mmCIF file of C-alpha atoms in Angstrom:
data_model
loop_
_atom_site.group_PDB
_atom_site.id
_atom_site.type_symbol
_atom_site.label_atom_id
_atom_site.label_comp_id
_atom_site.label_asym_id
_atom_site.label_seq_id
_atom_site.Cartn_x
_atom_site.Cartn_y
_atom_site.Cartn_z
ATOM 1 C CA MET A 257 62.159 -210.627 -26.544
ATOM 2 C CA VAL A 258 65.414 -211.143 -28.450
ATOM 3 C CA LEU A 259 66.238 -207.442 -28.240
ATOM 4 C CA ASN A 260 65.548 -207.629 -24.511
ATOM 5 C CA TYR A 261 68.120 -210.397 -24.015
ATOM 6 C CA ILE A 262 70.691 -208.685 -26.216
ATOM 7 C CA TRP A 263 70.205 -205.386 -24.407
ATOM 8 C CA ILE A 264 70.723 -207.041 -21.010
ATOM 9 C CA ALA A 265 73.757 -208.943 -22.328
ATOM 10 C CA PHE A 266 75.448 -205.697 -23.387
ATOM 11 C CA PHE A 267 75.278 -204.317 -19.847
ATOM 12 C CA LEU A 268 76.121 -207.509 -17.967
ATOM 13 C CA THR A 269 79.060 -208.350 -20.227
ATOM 14 C CA ALA A 270 80.387 -204.813 -19.975
ATOM 15 C CA PHE A 271 80.089 -204.873 -16.179
ATOM 16 C CA ILE A 272 81.905 -208.189 -15.816
ATOM 17 C CA VAL A 273 84.725 -207.116 -18.120
ATOM 18 C CA ALA A 274 85.031 -203.753 -16.349
ATOM 19 C CA VAL A 275 85.227 -205.404 -12.904
ATOM 20 C CA VAL A 276 87.958 -207.759 -14.135
ATOM 21 C CA ARG A 277 89.920 -204.845 -15.594
ATOM 22 C CA LEU A 278 89.604 -202.876 -12.348
ATOM 23 C CA LEU A 279 90.436 -205.669 -9.880
ATOM 24 C CA PHE A 280 93.050 -207.625 -11.819
ATOM 25 C CA LEU A 281 94.539 -205.059 -14.208
ATOM 26 C CA GLY A 282 94.264 -201.987 -12.012
ATOM 27 C CA ASP A 283 92.429 -200.043 -14.700
ATOM 28 C CA THR A 284 90.792 -197.188 -12.809
ATOM 29 C CA GLU A 285 89.641 -195.449 -15.970
ATOM 30 C CA VAL A 286 87.245 -198.117 -17.200
ATOM 31 C CA PHE A 287 84.237 -197.275 -15.013
ATOM 32 C CA PRO A 288 84.479 -193.496 -15.588
ATOM 33 C CA ALA A 289 84.656 -194.260 -19.321
ATOM 34 C CA ILE A 290 81.535 -196.425 -19.097
ATOM 35 C CA ILE A 291 79.554 -193.831 -17.161
ATOM 36 C CA ASN A 292 80.691 -191.075 -19.527
ATOM 37 C CA SER A 293 79.560 -193.217 -22.443
ATOM 38 C CA THR A 294 76.042 -193.446 -20.979
ATOM 39 C CA PHE A 295 75.771 -189.650 -20.865
ATOM 40 C CA ASP A 296 77.298 -189.229 -24.321
ATOM 41 C CA SER A 297 75.108 -191.935 -25.859
ATOM 42 C CA SER A 298 71.943 -190.505 -24.281
ATOM 43 C CA LYS A 299 72.805 -187.090 -25.651
ATOM 44 C CA THR A 300 73.523 -188.574 -29.071
ATOM 45 C CA ALA A 301 70.192 -190.423 -29.075
ATOM 46 C CA PHE A 302 68.313 -187.211 -28.316
ATOM 47 C CA GLU A 303 70.268 -185.250 -30.934
ATOM 48 C CA ILE A 304 69.486 -187.898 -33.552
ATOM 49 C CA SER A 305 65.791 -187.742 -32.718
ATOM 50 C CA LEU A 306 65.872 -183.940 -32.728
ATOM 51 C CA GLY A 307 67.643 -183.953 -36.076
ATOM 52 C CA LEU A 308 65.085 -186.367 -37.468
ATOM 53 C CA THR A 309 62.156 -184.146 -36.495
ATOM 54 C CA GLY A 310 62.443 -181.770 -39.426
ATOM 55 C CA VAL A 311 63.220 -184.514 -41.940
ATOM 56 C CA LEU A 312 60.377 -186.696 -40.663
ATOM 57 C CA SER A 313 57.955 -183.788 -40.842
ATOM 58 C CA LEU A 314 59.075 -182.958 -44.389
ATOM 59 C CA TRP A 315 58.799 -186.460 -45.783
ATOM 60 C CA MET A 316 55.644 -187.474 -43.978
ATOM 61 C CA GLY A 317 54.091 -184.295 -45.320
ATOM 62 C CA ILE A 318 55.241 -185.198 -48.847
ATOM 63 C CA MET A 319 53.955 -188.740 -48.384
ATOM 64 C CA ARG A 320 50.539 -187.423 -47.326
ATOM 65 C CA ILE A 321 50.381 -185.431 -50.559
ATOM 66 C CA GLY A 322 51.329 -188.583 -52.443
ATOM 67 C CA GLU A 323 48.623 -190.573 -50.708
ATOM 68 C CA GLN A 324 45.888 -188.065 -51.419
ATOM 69 C CA GLY A 325 47.219 -187.462 -54.947
ATOM 70 C CA GLY A 326 47.078 -191.152 -55.822
ATOM 71 C CA VAL A 327 50.836 -191.679 -56.380
ATOM 72 C CA ILE A 328 51.202 -194.217 -53.580
ATOM 73 C CA GLY A 329 48.250 -196.132 -54.973
ATOM 74 C CA LEU A 330 49.897 -196.166 -58.411
ATOM 75 C CA PHE A 331 53.112 -197.638 -57.015
ATOM 76 C CA SER A 332 51.017 -200.146 -55.128
ATOM 77 C CA ARG A 333 49.351 -201.364 -58.321
ATOM 78 C CA LEU A 334 52.622 -201.544 -60.262
ATOM 79 C CA LEU A 335 54.353 -203.588 -57.546
ATOM 80 C CA SER A 336 51.362 -205.720 -56.719
ATOM 81 C CA PRO A 337 52.506 -208.832 -58.701
ATOM 82 C CA LEU A 338 55.825 -209.010 -56.831
ATOM 83 C CA PHE A 339 54.658 -207.829 -53.424
ATOM 84 C CA THR A 340 51.772 -210.288 -53.356
ATOM 85 C CA LYS A 341 54.462 -212.999 -53.431
ATOM 86 C CA LEU A 342 56.952 -211.478 -50.975
ATOM 87 C CA PHE A 343 54.201 -209.972 -48.773
ATOM 88 C CA PRO A 344 51.294 -212.407 -49.234
ATOM 89 C CA GLU A 345 49.455 -211.070 -46.155
ATOM 90 C CA ILE A 346 49.180 -207.512 -47.536
ATOM 91 C CA PRO A 347 45.904 -207.044 -49.457
ATOM 92 C CA LYS A 348 46.413 -206.641 -53.192
ATOM 93 C CA GLY A 349 46.696 -202.990 -54.185
ATOM 94 C CA HIS A 350 47.060 -201.707 -50.598
ATOM 95 C CA PRO A 351 48.719 -198.234 -50.425
ATOM 96 C CA VAL A 352 51.394 -199.477 -48.004
ATOM 97 C CA THR A 353 53.181 -201.231 -50.887
ATOM 98 C CA GLY A 354 53.859 -197.819 -52.419
ATOM 99 C CA SER A 355 55.402 -196.621 -49.151
ATOM 100 C CA ILE A 356 57.558 -199.748 -48.991
ATOM 101 C CA PHE A 357 58.785 -199.142 -52.534
ATOM 102 C CA MET A 358 59.657 -195.505 -51.816
ATOM 103 C CA ASN A 359 61.623 -196.515 -48.728
ATOM 104 C CA LEU A 360 63.587 -199.215 -50.562
ATOM 105 C CA ALA A 361 64.290 -196.868 -53.480
ATOM 106 C CA ALA A 362 65.650 -194.200 -51.110
ATOM 107 C CA ASN A 363 67.866 -196.800 -49.419
ATOM 108 C CA MET A 364 69.250 -198.031 -52.740
ATOM 109 C CA LEU A 365 70.269 -194.493 -53.694
ATOM 110 C CA GLY A 366 71.893 -193.891 -50.312
ATOM 111 C CA LEU A 367 69.308 -191.284 -49.280
ATOM 112 C CA ASP A 368 69.360 -192.167 -45.582
ATOM 113 C CA ASN A 369 67.591 -188.999 -44.422
ATOM 114 C CA ALA A 370 64.707 -189.722 -46.783
ATOM 115 C CA ALA A 371 64.655 -193.499 -46.235
ATOM 116 C CA THR A 372 64.015 -193.345 -42.481
ATOM 117 C CA PRO A 373 60.801 -191.268 -42.543
ATOM 118 C CA LEU A 374 59.563 -193.223 -45.556
ATOM 119 C CA GLY A 375 60.271 -196.460 -43.686
ATOM 120 C CA LEU A 376 58.452 -195.249 -40.588
ATOM 121 C CA LYS A 377 55.478 -194.327 -42.750
ATOM 122 C CA ALA A 378 55.490 -197.821 -44.274
ATOM 123 C CA MET A 379 55.726 -199.389 -40.827
ATOM 124 C CA GLU A 380 52.691 -197.425 -39.660
ATOM 125 C CA GLY A 381 50.767 -198.778 -42.645
ATOM 126 C CA LEU A 382 51.860 -202.329 -41.880
ATOM 127 C CA GLN A 383 50.832 -201.886 -38.240
ATOM 128 C CA GLU A 384 47.308 -200.996 -39.367
ATOM 129 C CA LEU A 385 47.124 -204.441 -41.000
ATOM 130 C CA ASN A 386 48.709 -206.191 -38.026
ATOM 131 C CA PRO A 387 46.168 -208.216 -35.985
ATOM 132 C CA LYS A 388 48.526 -208.431 -32.965
ATOM 133 C CA LYS A 389 49.729 -204.918 -32.305
ATOM 134 C CA ASP A 390 52.564 -205.884 -29.934
ATOM 135 C CA THR A 391 53.926 -208.641 -32.190
ATOM 136 C CA ALA A 392 55.774 -208.245 -35.499
ATOM 137 C CA SER A 393 53.747 -209.506 -38.458
ATOM 138 C CA ASN A 394 55.251 -211.450 -41.362
ATOM 139 C CA PRO A 395 55.134 -208.435 -43.737
ATOM 140 C CA MET A 396 56.812 -206.272 -41.087
ATOM 141 C CA ILE A 397 59.661 -208.744 -40.766
ATOM 142 C CA MET A 398 60.203 -209.044 -44.529
ATOM 143 C CA PHE A 399 60.208 -205.248 -44.787
ATOM 144 C CA LEU A 400 62.633 -204.860 -41.882
ATOM 145 C CA VAL A 401 65.067 -207.448 -43.233
ATOM 146 C CA LEU A 402 65.027 -205.787 -46.669
ATOM 147 C CA ASN A 403 66.050 -202.622 -44.822
ATOM 148 C CA THR A 404 68.675 -204.197 -42.575
ATOM 149 C CA SER A 405 70.331 -205.997 -45.490
ATOM 150 C CA GLY A 406 71.207 -202.525 -46.744
ATOM 151 C CA LEU A 407 70.868 -202.844 -50.528
ATOM 152 C CA THR A 408 72.726 -199.772 -51.825
ATOM 153 C CA LEU A 409 73.409 -198.810 -55.426
ATOM 154 C CA ILE A 410 75.233 -195.527 -54.797
ATOM 155 C CA PRO A 411 77.437 -195.477 -51.616
ATOM 156 C CA ILE A 412 78.329 -191.829 -52.096
ATOM 157 C CA SER A 413 79.093 -191.080 -48.421
ATOM 158 C CA ILE A 414 81.711 -193.829 -48.204
ATOM 159 C CA MET A 415 83.426 -192.556 -51.338
ATOM 160 C CA VAL A 416 83.468 -189.042 -49.873
ATOM 161 C CA TYR A 417 85.169 -190.286 -46.694
ATOM 162 C CA ARG A 418 87.772 -192.117 -48.782
ATOM 163 C CA ALA A 419 88.498 -188.966 -50.765
ATOM 164 C CA GLN A 420 88.883 -186.926 -47.573
ATOM 165 C CA LEU A 421 91.340 -189.464 -46.159
ATOM 166 C CA GLY A 422 93.593 -189.395 -49.193
ATOM 167 C CA ALA A 423 92.578 -192.467 -51.193
ATOM 168 C CA ALA A 424 94.190 -192.481 -54.638
ATOM 169 C CA GLN A 425 90.951 -193.787 -56.161
ATOM 170 C CA PRO A 426 88.076 -193.162 -53.720
ATOM 171 C CA THR A 427 85.594 -194.942 -55.969
ATOM 172 C CA ASP A 428 87.508 -198.225 -56.209
ATOM 173 C CA VAL A 429 85.223 -199.792 -53.591
ATOM 174 C CA PHE A 430 82.052 -198.978 -55.530
ATOM 175 C CA VAL A 431 81.729 -202.289 -57.379
ATOM 176 C CA PRO A 432 82.762 -204.452 -54.365
ATOM 177 C CA ILE A 433 80.139 -202.725 -52.180
ATOM 178 C CA LEU A 434 77.479 -203.220 -54.836
ATOM 179 C CA LEU A 435 78.251 -206.937 -55.031
ATOM 180 C CA ALA A 436 78.445 -207.463 -51.266
ATOM 181 C CA THR A 437 75.191 -205.647 -50.500
ATOM 182 C CA PHE A 438 73.396 -207.608 -53.229
ATOM 183 C CA PHE A 439 74.417 -210.908 -51.628
ATOM 184 C CA SER A 440 73.331 -209.594 -48.222
ATOM 185 C CA THR A 441 69.876 -208.664 -49.527
ATOM 186 C CA LEU A 442 69.498 -211.951 -51.381
ATOM 187 C CA ALA A 443 70.371 -213.884 -48.215
ATOM 188 C CA GLY A 444 67.856 -211.834 -46.216
ATOM 189 C CA ILE A 445 65.045 -212.565 -48.682
ATOM 190 C CA ILE A 446 65.865 -216.272 -48.671
ATOM 191 C CA ALA A 447 66.058 -216.446 -44.851
ATOM 192 C CA VAL A 448 62.703 -214.727 -44.317
ATOM 193 C CA SER A 449 61.087 -216.762 -47.096
ATOM 194 C CA LEU A 450 62.195 -220.001 -45.451
ATOM 195 C CA TYR A 451 60.811 -218.881 -42.080
ATOM 196 C CA GLN A 452 57.525 -217.746 -43.616
ATOM 197 C CA ARG A 453 57.331 -220.590 -46.177
ATOM 198 C CA ILE A 454 57.250 -218.258 -49.166
ATOM 199 C CA ASN A 455 57.784 -220.099 -52.458
ATOM 200 C CA LEU A 456 60.904 -218.561 -54.013
ATOM 201 C CA LEU A 457 60.554 -220.722 -57.125
ATOM 202 C CA ASN A 458 57.512 -218.724 -58.118
ATOM 203 C CA ARG A 459 57.868 -217.321 -61.627
ATOM 204 C CA THR A 460 57.295 -213.709 -60.538
ATOM 205 C CA ILE A 461 59.999 -213.838 -57.864
ATOM 206 C CA LEU A 462 62.447 -215.621 -60.168
ATOM 207 C CA LEU A 463 61.900 -212.990 -62.863
ATOM 208 C CA PHE A 464 62.417 -210.222 -60.309
ATOM 209 C CA LEU A 465 65.632 -211.678 -58.892
ATOM 210 C CA GLY A 466 66.930 -212.439 -62.379
ATOM 211 C CA GLY A 467 66.007 -208.993 -63.635
ATOM 212 C CA THR A 468 67.609 -207.345 -60.615
ATOM 213 C CA SER A 469 70.788 -209.319 -61.228
ATOM 214 C CA LEU A 470 70.880 -208.094 -64.832
ATOM 215 C CA VAL A 471 70.297 -204.493 -63.736
ATOM 216 C CA ILE A 472 73.116 -204.711 -61.199
ATOM 217 C CA ALA A 473 75.390 -206.239 -63.834
ATOM 218 C CA GLY A 474 74.511 -203.349 -66.170
ATOM 219 C CA ILE A 475 75.214 -200.754 -63.485
ATOM 220 C CA ILE A 476 78.539 -202.392 -62.686
ATOM 221 C CA TYR A 477 79.502 -202.339 -66.367
ATOM 222 C CA PHE A 478 78.384 -198.735 -66.826
ATOM 223 C CA PHE A 479 80.313 -197.384 -63.857
ATOM 224 C CA SER A 480 83.373 -199.449 -64.748
ATOM 225 C CA THR A 481 83.653 -197.360 -67.940
ATOM 226 C CA LEU A 482 83.659 -194.032 -66.046
ATOM 227 C CA SER A 483 86.444 -192.087 -64.388
ATOM 228 C CA ARG A 484 86.390 -191.269 -60.675
ATOM 229 C CA GLN A 485 85.156 -187.741 -61.368
ATOM 230 C CA GLN A 486 82.388 -189.026 -63.625
ATOM 231 C CA ILE A 487 81.264 -191.588 -61.040
ATOM 232 C CA ASP A 488 81.076 -188.884 -58.371
ATOM 233 C CA ILE A 489 79.054 -186.612 -60.690
ATOM 234 C CA TYR A 490 76.660 -189.339 -61.861
ATOM 235 C CA SER A 491 76.149 -190.711 -58.334
ATOM 236 C CA THR A 492 75.447 -187.371 -56.696
ATOM 237 C CA THR A 493 73.298 -186.059 -59.537
ATOM 238 C CA THR A 494 71.202 -189.229 -59.790
ATOM 239 C CA ALA A 495 70.444 -189.286 -56.075
ATOM 240 C CA ASN A 496 69.429 -185.640 -55.864
ATOM 241 C CA VAL A 497 67.447 -185.606 -59.119
ATOM 242 C CA PHE A 498 65.542 -188.692 -57.954
ATOM 243 C CA LEU A 499 64.743 -187.016 -54.637
ATOM 244 C CA PHE A 500 63.464 -183.792 -56.152
ATOM 245 C CA VAL A 501 61.495 -185.607 -58.870
ATOM 246 C CA ILE A 502 59.607 -187.399 -56.088
ATOM 247 C CA ILE A 503 58.688 -184.083 -54.452
ATOM 248 C CA ILE A 504 57.612 -182.435 -57.714
ATOM 249 C CA GLY A 505 55.772 -185.567 -58.876
ATOM 250 C CA PHE A 506 53.768 -185.752 -55.664
ATOM 251 C CA ILE A 507 52.879 -182.059 -55.801
ATOM 252 C CA VAL A 508 51.780 -182.300 -59.455
ATOM 253 C CA ALA A 509 49.719 -185.412 -58.659
ATOM 254 C CA GLY A 510 48.033 -183.514 -55.834
ATOM 255 C CA MET A 511 47.247 -180.636 -58.208
ATOM 256 C CA ARG A 512 45.706 -183.048 -60.715
ATOM 257 C CA LYS A 513 43.507 -184.493 -57.986
ATOM 258 C CA LYS A 514 42.576 -180.910 -57.024
ATOM 259 C CA ILE A 515 43.449 -181.387 -53.374
ATOM 260 C CA ASN A 516 44.739 -178.657 -51.063
ATOM 261 C CA VAL A 517 48.425 -179.592 -51.327
ATOM 262 C CA TYR A 518 49.568 -177.254 -48.564
ATOM 263 C CA ASP A 519 47.005 -178.503 -46.050
ATOM 264 C CA ALA A 520 47.803 -182.112 -46.932
ATOM 265 C CA PHE A 521 51.504 -181.441 -46.318
ATOM 266 C CA VAL A 522 50.897 -179.806 -42.950
ATOM 267 C CA GLU A 523 48.611 -182.637 -41.870
ATOM 268 C CA GLY A 524 51.275 -185.219 -42.668
ATOM 269 C CA ALA A 525 54.090 -183.137 -41.164
ATOM 270 C CA LYS A 526 52.340 -183.159 -37.782
ATOM 271 C CA GLU A 527 52.709 -186.941 -37.719
ATOM 272 C CA GLY A 528 56.445 -186.565 -38.334
ATOM 273 C CA PHE A 529 56.876 -184.507 -35.176
ATOM 274 C CA THR A 530 54.997 -186.958 -32.959
ATOM 275 C CA THR A 531 56.881 -189.914 -34.452
ATOM 276 C CA ALA A 532 60.262 -188.275 -33.752
ATOM 277 C CA VAL A 533 59.306 -187.775 -30.098
ATOM 278 C CA ARG A 534 58.004 -191.334 -29.793
ATOM 279 C CA ILE A 535 61.261 -192.985 -30.868
ATOM 280 C CA ILE A 536 63.509 -191.123 -28.355
ATOM 281 C CA PRO A 537 63.270 -193.791 -25.590
ATOM 282 C CA TYR A 538 64.085 -196.592 -28.016
ATOM 283 C CA LEU A 539 67.097 -194.745 -29.382
ATOM 284 C CA VAL A 540 68.393 -193.972 -25.892
ATOM 285 C CA ALA A 541 68.045 -197.634 -24.883
ATOM 286 C CA ILE A 542 69.979 -199.112 -27.799
ATOM 287 C CA LEU A 543 72.682 -196.430 -28.113
ATOM 288 C CA VAL A 544 73.496 -196.427 -24.395
ATOM 289 C CA ALA A 545 73.860 -200.221 -24.395
ATOM 290 C CA ILE A 546 76.207 -200.061 -27.376
ATOM 291 C CA GLY A 547 78.230 -197.244 -25.797
ATOM 292 C CA VAL A 548 78.691 -199.205 -22.573
ATOM 293 C CA PHE A 549 79.773 -202.293 -24.508
ATOM 294 C CA ARG A 550 82.370 -200.288 -26.417
ATOM 295 C CA ALA A 551 83.688 -198.332 -23.422
ATOM 296 C CA SER A 552 84.241 -201.480 -21.345
ATOM 297 C CA GLY A 553 86.668 -202.843 -23.932
ATOM 298 C CA CYS A 554 84.471 -205.800 -24.869
ATOM 299 C CA MET A 555 84.741 -204.992 -28.556
ATOM 300 C CA ASP A 556 88.552 -204.944 -28.434
ATOM 301 C CA TYR A 557 88.715 -208.284 -26.643
ATOM 302 C CA LEU A 558 86.276 -209.763 -29.119
ATOM 303 C CA ILE A 559 88.411 -208.739 -32.090
ATOM 304 C CA GLU A 560 91.621 -210.017 -30.489
ATOM 305 C CA GLY A 561 89.981 -213.352 -29.777
ATOM 306 C CA ILE A 562 88.763 -213.681 -33.358
ATOM 307 C CA ALA A 563 92.252 -212.894 -34.682
ATOM 308 C CA LYS A 564 93.822 -215.621 -32.557
ATOM 309 C CA LEU A 565 91.155 -218.120 -33.595
ATOM 310 C CA VAL A 566 91.654 -217.315 -37.278
ATOM 311 C CA ASN A 567 95.410 -217.723 -36.959
ATOM 312 C CA LEU A 568 94.997 -221.064 -35.201
ATOM 313 C CA CYS A 569 92.921 -222.282 -38.142
ATOM 314 C CA GLY A 570 95.718 -221.355 -40.510
ATOM 315 C CA ILE A 571 93.594 -218.762 -42.316
ATOM 316 C CA ASN A 572 94.936 -215.454 -43.579
ATOM 317 C CA SER A 573 93.985 -212.960 -40.884
ATOM 318 C CA ASP A 574 94.506 -209.760 -42.867
ATOM 319 C CA PHE A 575 90.771 -209.093 -42.741
ATOM 320 C CA VAL A 576 90.551 -209.127 -38.929
ATOM 321 C CA GLY A 577 91.697 -205.518 -38.602
ATOM 322 C CA ALA A 578 88.529 -204.417 -40.393
ATOM 323 C CA LEU A 579 86.175 -206.589 -38.345
ATOM 324 C CA PRO A 580 85.330 -203.885 -35.761
ATOM 325 C CA THR A 581 83.455 -202.045 -38.518
ATOM 326 C CA ALA A 582 81.595 -205.228 -39.504
ATOM 327 C CA LEU A 583 80.669 -206.110 -35.928
ATOM 328 C CA MET A 584 79.650 -202.559 -35.059
ATOM 329 C CA LYS A 585 77.536 -201.955 -38.190
ATOM 330 C CA PRO A 586 74.498 -203.985 -37.016
ATOM 331 C CA LEU A 587 74.634 -202.068 -33.726
ATOM 332 C CA SER A 588 75.371 -198.482 -34.673
ATOM 333 C CA GLY A 589 75.781 -196.736 -38.007
ATOM 334 C CA SER A 590 77.717 -193.811 -36.527
ATOM 335 C CA GLY A 591 79.883 -196.198 -34.494
ATOM 336 C CA ALA A 592 80.688 -198.255 -37.579
ATOM 337 C CA ARG A 593 81.419 -195.081 -39.527
ATOM 338 C CA GLY A 594 83.873 -193.994 -36.847
ATOM 339 C CA LEU A 595 85.567 -197.398 -36.895
ATOM 340 C CA MET A 596 85.784 -197.254 -40.693
ATOM 341 C CA VAL A 597 87.497 -193.870 -40.534
ATOM 342 C CA ASP A 598 89.790 -195.141 -37.775
ATOM 343 C CA ALA A 599 90.777 -198.149 -39.902
ATOM 344 C CA MET A 600 91.645 -195.909 -42.855
ATOM 345 C CA ASN A 601 93.616 -193.572 -40.582
ATOM 346 C CA THR A 602 95.477 -196.460 -38.937
ATOM 347 C CA TYR A 603 96.185 -198.697 -41.919
ATOM 348 C CA GLY A 604 95.790 -196.260 -44.822
ATOM 349 C CA ALA A 605 92.800 -195.531 -47.051
ATOM 350 C CA ASP A 606 94.255 -197.679 -49.836
ATOM 351 C CA SER A 607 95.309 -200.569 -47.586
ATOM 352 C CA PHE A 608 93.506 -203.896 -47.643
ATOM 353 C CA VAL A 609 92.029 -203.242 -44.187
ATOM 354 C CA GLY A 610 91.026 -199.686 -45.100
ATOM 355 C CA ARG A 611 89.201 -200.812 -48.214
ATOM 356 C CA LEU A 612 87.573 -203.796 -46.505
ATOM 357 C CA SER A 613 86.256 -201.589 -43.701
ATOM 358 C CA CYS A 614 84.573 -199.433 -46.374
ATOM 359 C CA ILE A 615 83.016 -202.494 -48.008
ATOM 360 C CA PHE A 616 81.773 -203.683 -44.598
ATOM 361 C CA GLN A 617 80.237 -200.262 -44.004
ATOM 362 C CA GLY A 618 78.367 -200.400 -47.305
ATOM 363 C CA SER A 619 77.395 -204.068 -47.417
ATOM 364 C CA THR A 620 74.775 -204.089 -44.612
ATOM 365 C CA ASP A 621 72.770 -201.687 -42.488
ATOM 366 C CA THR A 622 72.305 -200.993 -38.771
ATOM 367 C CA THR A 623 70.127 -203.988 -37.901
ATOM 368 C CA PHE A 624 69.470 -203.293 -34.220
ATOM 369 C CA TYR A 625 69.054 -199.562 -34.754
ATOM 370 C CA ILE A 626 66.479 -200.164 -37.501
ATOM 371 C CA LEU A 627 64.655 -202.777 -35.420
ATOM 372 C CA ALA A 628 64.572 -200.490 -32.388
ATOM 373 C CA VAL A 629 63.400 -197.402 -34.287
ATOM 374 C CA TYR A 630 60.915 -199.028 -36.660
ATOM 375 C CA PHE A 631 59.347 -201.434 -34.191
ATOM 376 C CA GLY A 632 59.492 -198.819 -31.439
ATOM 377 C CA SER A 633 57.628 -196.289 -33.568
ATOM 378 C CA VAL A 634 54.570 -198.579 -33.708
ATOM 379 C CA GLY A 635 54.883 -200.216 -30.268
ATOM 380 C CA VAL A 636 55.956 -203.702 -31.389
ATOM 381 C CA VAL A 637 57.834 -205.559 -28.633
ATOM 382 C CA ARG A 638 57.776 -209.161 -29.894
ATOM 383 C CA THR A 639 60.119 -209.287 -32.882
ATOM 384 C CA ARG A 640 59.811 -213.042 -33.662
ATOM 385 C CA HIS A 641 62.325 -214.054 -36.363
ATOM 386 C CA ALA A 642 63.266 -210.493 -37.410
ATOM 387 C CA VAL A 643 66.575 -210.522 -35.504
ATOM 388 C CA PRO A 644 67.937 -213.913 -36.681
ATOM 389 C CA CYS A 645 66.964 -213.201 -40.295
ATOM 390 C CA GLY A 646 68.491 -209.733 -40.146
ATOM 391 C CA LEU A 647 71.709 -211.090 -38.645
ATOM 392 C CA LEU A 648 71.878 -213.851 -41.268
ATOM 393 C CA ALA A 649 71.714 -211.174 -43.951
ATOM 394 C CA ASP A 650 74.469 -209.258 -42.140
ATOM 395 C CA LEU A 651 76.618 -212.395 -41.930
ATOM 396 C CA ALA A 652 76.172 -213.054 -45.645
ATOM 397 C CA GLY A 653 77.194 -209.477 -46.398
ATOM 398 C CA ILE A 654 80.281 -209.751 -44.170
ATOM 399 C CA ILE A 655 81.403 -213.053 -45.715
ATOM 400 C CA ALA A 656 80.759 -211.762 -49.232
ATOM 401 C CA ALA A 657 82.673 -208.557 -48.455
ATOM 402 C CA ILE A 658 85.736 -210.517 -47.280
ATOM 403 C CA PHE A 659 85.847 -212.759 -50.353
ATOM 404 C CA ILE A 660 85.172 -209.888 -52.749
ATOM 405 C CA CYS A 661 87.860 -207.715 -51.136
ATOM 406 C CA TYR A 662 90.411 -210.519 -51.502
ATOM 407 C CA LEU A 663 89.321 -210.904 -55.120
ATOM 408 C CA PHE A 664 89.659 -207.208 -55.954
ATOM 409 C CA PHE A 665 92.482 -205.947 -53.741
ATOM 410 C CA ASN A 666 94.748 -208.756 -52.549
#
């Protein structure tokens, strides 16, 4: 229901603003821009779905091999102590916990193309356990918020964009992004736990959060000792080695179980094709609404209003120039990426705004896109507290990014 209201609000707000611009400002270009955006966004939605078809087929085929080869079950058993606390409604040892782990691991390494099909596979498993098929279950919401909080260890794509746009040290945002995304994920876990009355003082959860904090501290220290070239090499190599090890590991596991690996792959790949087709309407709906909102000028007015409000409060408003990226990120990953590039082009890749826009891009994920695609793929229409918890995680990431950017670069 929340997505329904937000979707309607995008169109109504855009229409009102466009009418005002036409009647009072004489802007005759606004309505053609809005209509053009609907066609462009619809085309983009279809192209995204079409592009996902091959990747979905590949990874759902690999996941089927992993299921039949026992790898997913192994991950499920290893993660059972933690997941029984964060996902108390998932039966102990259920294979879906392995799928959840694989999705989160792909996200942390910045493997977006792998993370999406793995996430859709996990969502299908969670839907099988869901007693109300049209309503998001508690485990679904925890899983979605862990995705939308965007925990990323290696933001390689952002560093590549910075290098292309002439940054003197493209990797200087690596540590700030790592810190900001950690706070976003932590806030998301806390928010969902409060809604679902999960005891965060449990020893297992405390050990996990403490251990994760130590790991992140170790990663920060390790990369702080490397040069830019070394960071690029280590980041890229780690991500790709991890990806291929998964494929080889699943195939070897299938061979040990003496299953027909090829047939298992093809069987799973068929599901990838049908899933890609199923999510097209949901992608069209959300991307068209975002395109209309942008084309009407609503985003520009929103940023200008925030800047004036910040100045009235006597707060340094240097960060406001990067806010379009932060506000767009929950709505559209490609839109936020474009705004990040625009900020670096306008202000400079090594400017405060340019760097902050990169940290915004890496600190959270595309909340509404993920909700639309993941829930849409299994037919969930009642999202319950998924949206507020996801947005709270986004807000924490944005606030953390601002403070961290001032700490590192101002």
